[in-house]
mmCIF file of C-alpha atoms in Angstrom:
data_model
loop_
_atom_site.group_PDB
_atom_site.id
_atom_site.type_symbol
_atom_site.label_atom_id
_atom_site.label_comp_id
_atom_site.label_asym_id
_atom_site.label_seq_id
_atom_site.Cartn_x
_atom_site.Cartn_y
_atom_site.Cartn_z
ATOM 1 C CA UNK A 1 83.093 194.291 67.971
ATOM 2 C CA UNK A 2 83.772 193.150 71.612
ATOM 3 C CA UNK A 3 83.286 189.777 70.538
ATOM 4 C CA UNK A 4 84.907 189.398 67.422
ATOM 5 C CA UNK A 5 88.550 190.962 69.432
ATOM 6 C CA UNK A 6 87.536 188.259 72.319
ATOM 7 C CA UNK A 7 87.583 185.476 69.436
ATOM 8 C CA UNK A 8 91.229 186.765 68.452
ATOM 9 C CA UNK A 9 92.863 187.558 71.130
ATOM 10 C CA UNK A 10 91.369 183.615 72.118
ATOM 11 C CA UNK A 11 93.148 182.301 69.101
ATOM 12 C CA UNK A 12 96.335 184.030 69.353
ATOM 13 C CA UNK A 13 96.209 182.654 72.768
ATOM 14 C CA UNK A 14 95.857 179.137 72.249
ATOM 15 C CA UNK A 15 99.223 178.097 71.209
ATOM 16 C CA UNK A 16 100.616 180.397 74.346
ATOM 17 C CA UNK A 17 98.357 177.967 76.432
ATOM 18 C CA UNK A 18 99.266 174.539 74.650
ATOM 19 C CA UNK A 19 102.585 175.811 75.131
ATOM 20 C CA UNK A 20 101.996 176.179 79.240
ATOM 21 C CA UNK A 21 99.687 172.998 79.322
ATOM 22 C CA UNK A 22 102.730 170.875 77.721
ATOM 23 C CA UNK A 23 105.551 172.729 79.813
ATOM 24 C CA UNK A 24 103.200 171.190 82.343
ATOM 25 C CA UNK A 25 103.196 167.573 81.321
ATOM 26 C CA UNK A 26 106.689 167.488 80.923
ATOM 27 C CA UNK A 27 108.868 165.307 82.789
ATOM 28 C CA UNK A 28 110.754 167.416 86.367
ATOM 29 C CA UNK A 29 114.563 166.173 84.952
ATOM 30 C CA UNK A 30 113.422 167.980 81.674
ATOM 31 C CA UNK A 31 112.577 170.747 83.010
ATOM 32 C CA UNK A 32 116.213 171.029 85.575
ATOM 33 C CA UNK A 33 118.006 170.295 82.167
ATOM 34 C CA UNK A 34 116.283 173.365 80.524
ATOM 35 C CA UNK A 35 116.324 175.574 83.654
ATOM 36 C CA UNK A 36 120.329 174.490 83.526
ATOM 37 C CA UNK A 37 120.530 175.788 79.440
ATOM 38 C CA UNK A 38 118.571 179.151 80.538
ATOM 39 C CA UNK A 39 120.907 179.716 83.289
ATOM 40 C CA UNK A 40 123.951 179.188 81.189
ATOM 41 C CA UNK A 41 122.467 181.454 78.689
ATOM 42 C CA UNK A 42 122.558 178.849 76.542
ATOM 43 C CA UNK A 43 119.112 180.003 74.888
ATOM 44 C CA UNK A 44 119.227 177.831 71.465
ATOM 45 C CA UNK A 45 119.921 174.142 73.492
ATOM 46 C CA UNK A 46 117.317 175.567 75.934
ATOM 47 C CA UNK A 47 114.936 176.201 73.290
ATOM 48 C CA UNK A 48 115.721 172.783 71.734
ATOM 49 C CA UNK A 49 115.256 170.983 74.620
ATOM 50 C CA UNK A 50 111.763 172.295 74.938
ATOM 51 C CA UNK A 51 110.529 171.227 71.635
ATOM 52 C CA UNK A 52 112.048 167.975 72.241
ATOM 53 C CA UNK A 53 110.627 167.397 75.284
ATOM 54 C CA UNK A 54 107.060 168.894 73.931
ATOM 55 C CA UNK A 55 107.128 166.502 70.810
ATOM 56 C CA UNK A 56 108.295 163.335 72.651
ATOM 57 C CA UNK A 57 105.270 164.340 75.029
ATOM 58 C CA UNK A 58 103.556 164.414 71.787
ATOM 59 C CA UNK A 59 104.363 161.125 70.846
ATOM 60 C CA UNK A 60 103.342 159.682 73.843
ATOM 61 C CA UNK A 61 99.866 161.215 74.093
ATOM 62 C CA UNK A 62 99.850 160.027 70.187
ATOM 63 C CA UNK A 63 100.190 156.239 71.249
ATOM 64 C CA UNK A 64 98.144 156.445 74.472
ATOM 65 C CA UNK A 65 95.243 157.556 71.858
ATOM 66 C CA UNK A 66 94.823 153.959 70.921
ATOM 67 C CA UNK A 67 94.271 151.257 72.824
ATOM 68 C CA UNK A 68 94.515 147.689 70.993
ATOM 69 C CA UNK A 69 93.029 144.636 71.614
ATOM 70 C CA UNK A 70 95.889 143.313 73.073
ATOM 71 C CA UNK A 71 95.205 139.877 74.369
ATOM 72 C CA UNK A 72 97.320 140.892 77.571
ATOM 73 C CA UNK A 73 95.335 144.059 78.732
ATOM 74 C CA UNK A 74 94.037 143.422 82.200
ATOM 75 C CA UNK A 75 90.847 143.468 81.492
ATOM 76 C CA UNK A 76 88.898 140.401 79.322
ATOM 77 C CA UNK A 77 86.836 140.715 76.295
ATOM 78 C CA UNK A 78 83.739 139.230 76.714
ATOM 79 C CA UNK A 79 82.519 138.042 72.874
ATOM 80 C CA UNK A 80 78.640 137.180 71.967
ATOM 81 C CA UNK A 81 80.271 134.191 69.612
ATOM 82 C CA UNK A 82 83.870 132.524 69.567
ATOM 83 C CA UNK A 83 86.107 134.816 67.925
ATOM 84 C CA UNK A 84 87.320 138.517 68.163
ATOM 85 C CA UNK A 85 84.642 139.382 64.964
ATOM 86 C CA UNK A 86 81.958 139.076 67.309
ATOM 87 C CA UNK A 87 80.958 141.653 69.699
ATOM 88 C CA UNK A 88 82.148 142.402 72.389
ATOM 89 C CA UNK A 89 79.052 142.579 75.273
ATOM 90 C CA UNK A 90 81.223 142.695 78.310
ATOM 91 C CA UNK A 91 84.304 142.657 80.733
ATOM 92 C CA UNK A 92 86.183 140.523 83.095
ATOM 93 C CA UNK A 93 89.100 141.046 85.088
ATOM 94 C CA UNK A 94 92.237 139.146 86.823
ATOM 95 C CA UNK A 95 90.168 137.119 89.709
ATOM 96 C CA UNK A 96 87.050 137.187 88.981
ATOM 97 C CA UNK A 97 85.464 133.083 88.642
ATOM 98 C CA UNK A 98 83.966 132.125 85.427
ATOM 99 C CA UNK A 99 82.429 128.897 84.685
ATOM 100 C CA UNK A 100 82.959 127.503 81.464
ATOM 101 C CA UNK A 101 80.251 125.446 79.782
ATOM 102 C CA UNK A 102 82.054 124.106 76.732
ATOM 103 C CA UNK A 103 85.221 125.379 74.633
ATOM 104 C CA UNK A 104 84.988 124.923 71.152
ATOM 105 C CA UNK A 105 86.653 121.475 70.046
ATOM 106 C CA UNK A 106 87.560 121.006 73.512
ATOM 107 C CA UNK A 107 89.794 122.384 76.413
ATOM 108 C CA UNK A 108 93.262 122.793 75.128
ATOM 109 C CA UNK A 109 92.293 122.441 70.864
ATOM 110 C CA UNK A 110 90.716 125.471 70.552
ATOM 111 C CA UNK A 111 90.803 129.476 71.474
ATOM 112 C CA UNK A 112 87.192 129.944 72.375
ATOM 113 C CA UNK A 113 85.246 129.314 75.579
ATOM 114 C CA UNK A 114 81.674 129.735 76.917
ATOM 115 C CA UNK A 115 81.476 130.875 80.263
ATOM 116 C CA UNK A 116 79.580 132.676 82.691
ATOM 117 C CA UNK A 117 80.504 135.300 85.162
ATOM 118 C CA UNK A 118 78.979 138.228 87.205
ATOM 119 C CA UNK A 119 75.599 138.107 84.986
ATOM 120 C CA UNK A 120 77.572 137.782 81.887
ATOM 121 C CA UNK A 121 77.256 135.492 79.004
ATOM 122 C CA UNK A 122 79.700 135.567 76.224
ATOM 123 C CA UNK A 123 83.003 133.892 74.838
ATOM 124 C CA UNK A 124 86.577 134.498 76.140
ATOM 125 C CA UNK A 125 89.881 133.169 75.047
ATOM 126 C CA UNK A 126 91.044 129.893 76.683
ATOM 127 C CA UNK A 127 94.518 131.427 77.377
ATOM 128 C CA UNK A 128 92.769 134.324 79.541
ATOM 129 C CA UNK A 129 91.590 131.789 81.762
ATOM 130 C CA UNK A 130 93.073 129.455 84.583
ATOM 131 C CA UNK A 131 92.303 126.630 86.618
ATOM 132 C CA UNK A 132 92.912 126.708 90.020
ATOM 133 C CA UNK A 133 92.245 123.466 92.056
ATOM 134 C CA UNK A 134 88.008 122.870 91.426
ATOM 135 C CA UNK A 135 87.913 126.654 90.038
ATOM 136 C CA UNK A 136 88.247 128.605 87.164
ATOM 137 C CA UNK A 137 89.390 132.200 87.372
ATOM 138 C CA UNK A 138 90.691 135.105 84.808
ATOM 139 C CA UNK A 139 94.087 134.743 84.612
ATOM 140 C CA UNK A 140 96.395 137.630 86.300
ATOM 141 C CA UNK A 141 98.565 139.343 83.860
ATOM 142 C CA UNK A 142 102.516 138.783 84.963
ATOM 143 C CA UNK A 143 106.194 139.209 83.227
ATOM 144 C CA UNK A 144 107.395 136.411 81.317
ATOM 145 C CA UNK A 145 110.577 137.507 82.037
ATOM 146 C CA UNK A 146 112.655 140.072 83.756
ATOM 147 C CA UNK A 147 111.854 143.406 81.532
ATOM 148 C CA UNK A 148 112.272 147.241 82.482
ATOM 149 C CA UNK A 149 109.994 149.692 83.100
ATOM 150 C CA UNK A 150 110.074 152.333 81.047
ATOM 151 C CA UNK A 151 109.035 155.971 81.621
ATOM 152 C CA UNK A 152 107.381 156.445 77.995
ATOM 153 C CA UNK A 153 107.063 154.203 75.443
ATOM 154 C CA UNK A 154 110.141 153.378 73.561
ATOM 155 C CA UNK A 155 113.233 151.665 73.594
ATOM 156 C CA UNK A 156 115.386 154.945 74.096
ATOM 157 C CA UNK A 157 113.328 155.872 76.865
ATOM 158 C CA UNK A 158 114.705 156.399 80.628
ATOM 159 C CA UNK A 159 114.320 153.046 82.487
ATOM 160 C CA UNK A 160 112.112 153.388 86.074
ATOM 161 C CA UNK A 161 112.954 150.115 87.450
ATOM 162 C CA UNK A 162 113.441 146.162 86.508
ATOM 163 C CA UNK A 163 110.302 144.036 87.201
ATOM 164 C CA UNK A 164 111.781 140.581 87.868
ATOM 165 C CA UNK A 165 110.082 137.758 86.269
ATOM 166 C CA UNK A 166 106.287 135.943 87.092
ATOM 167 C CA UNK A 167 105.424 139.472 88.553
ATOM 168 C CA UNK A 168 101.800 140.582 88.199
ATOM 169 C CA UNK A 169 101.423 144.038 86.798
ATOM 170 C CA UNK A 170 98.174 145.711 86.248
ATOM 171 C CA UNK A 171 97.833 147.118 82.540
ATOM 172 C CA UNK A 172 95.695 150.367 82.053
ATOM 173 C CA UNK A 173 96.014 150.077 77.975
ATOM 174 C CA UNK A 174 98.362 149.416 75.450
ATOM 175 C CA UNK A 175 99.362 151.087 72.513
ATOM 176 C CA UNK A 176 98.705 150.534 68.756
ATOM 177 C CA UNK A 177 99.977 152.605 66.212
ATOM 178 C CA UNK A 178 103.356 154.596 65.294
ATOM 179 C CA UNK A 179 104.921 153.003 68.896
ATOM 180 C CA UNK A 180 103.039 149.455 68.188
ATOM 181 C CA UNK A 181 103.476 146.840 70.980
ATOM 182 C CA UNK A 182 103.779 148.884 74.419
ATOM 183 C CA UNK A 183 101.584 148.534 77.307
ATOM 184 C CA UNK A 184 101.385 151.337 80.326
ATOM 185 C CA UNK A 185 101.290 149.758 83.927
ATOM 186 C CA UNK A 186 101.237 150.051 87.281
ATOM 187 C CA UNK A 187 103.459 148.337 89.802
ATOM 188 C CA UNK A 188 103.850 149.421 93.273
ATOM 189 C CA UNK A 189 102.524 152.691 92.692
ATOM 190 C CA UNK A 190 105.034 153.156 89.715
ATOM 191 C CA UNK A 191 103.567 154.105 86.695
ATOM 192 C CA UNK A 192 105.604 153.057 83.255
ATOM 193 C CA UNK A 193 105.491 151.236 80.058
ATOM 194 C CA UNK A 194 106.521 147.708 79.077
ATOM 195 C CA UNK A 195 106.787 146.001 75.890
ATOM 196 C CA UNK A 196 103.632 144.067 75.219
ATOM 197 C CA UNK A 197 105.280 140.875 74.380
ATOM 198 C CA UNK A 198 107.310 140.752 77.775
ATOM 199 C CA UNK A 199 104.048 140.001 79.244
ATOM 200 C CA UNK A 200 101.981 136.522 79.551
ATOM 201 C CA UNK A 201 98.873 135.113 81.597
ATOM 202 C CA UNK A 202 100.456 133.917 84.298
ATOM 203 C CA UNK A 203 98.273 130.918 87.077
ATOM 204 C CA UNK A 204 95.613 131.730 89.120
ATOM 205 C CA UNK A 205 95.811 132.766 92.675
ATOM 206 C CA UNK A 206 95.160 129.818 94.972
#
């Protein structure tokens, strides 16, 4: 008996606590605007703004659930054969020296080239890479082009700051999906998102 009331009171309690776990989440302006609404006893616009908040929260957990193969991420796909159908056996970052045996068809014909790195065999593609003077290194991942950073991802979404052009960002994922084409970095210890195609291998450090 003891535990069957445990098991409902537990589910009638769950959406109380997804309730308190997203009021958690969401954003500290949010929250002044709805402590503003309450105060005014303004209940229904209070009320409103919480499930807005909760389901844009919603949609950003929904896109951060998938992370593409963006050929942008910071990190590099290592391949067992020349193409993105092949496995993938390991990872390389911005910096770190490769040396490239061959590249299919040549240097600058093709996508795909051998190298080694870090005990790691495998096929990357040519436009991860950069030369830089005798060297070859994974290229950094910087703005093509002045873009803002955005707070979630989505065009109507507040704006954190401008990243000026040839600026290197670090990428923790990017997003595939219902909000297709958005990457989350970090700049400066500002966390945000940027769209995907604002972004570009950029040389490699000398």
């Amino acid at each position: 008996m003891g535990s069957v009331l445990s098991a409902r009171i537990g589910a009638q309690m769950r959406p109380l606590a997804l309730l308190v776990w997203s009021l958690l989440l969401i954003d500290r302006d949010e929250l002044k605007w709805i402590s503003l609404m309450y105060q005014e006893r303004n209940y229904m616009r209070a009320a409103l703004s919480v499930l807005l908040a909760v389901v844009l929260l919603g949609v950003e957990l929904f896109a951060i659930g998938g992370v593409s193969a963006n050929p942008f991420g910071g990190a590099v796909s290592v391949h067992s054969g020349p193409g993105p159908k092949w496995p993938v056996i390991g990872e390389l970052h911005a910096g770190d020296e490769v040396s490239v045996s061959d590249c299919v068809r040549g240097w600058g014909q093709h996508d795909w080239c051998k190298v080694s790195s870090l005990g790691i065999e495998g096929f990357v593609h040519e436009g991860a890479l950069a030369p830089s003077g005798d060297h070859i290194f994974v290229a950094p991942v910087v703005t093509g082009a002045p873009v803002q950073l955005r707070k979630r991802p989505g065009a109507g979404s507040a704006v954190v700051a401008t990243i000026p052009a040839s600026v290197q960002v670090h990428i923790a994922h990017c997003t595939h999906g219902w909000l297709r084409g958005w990457c989350k970095v970090n700049l400066d210890g500002r966390t945000g998102f940027v769209r995907s195609e604002s972004l570009q291998r950029g040389v490699a450090a000398q």
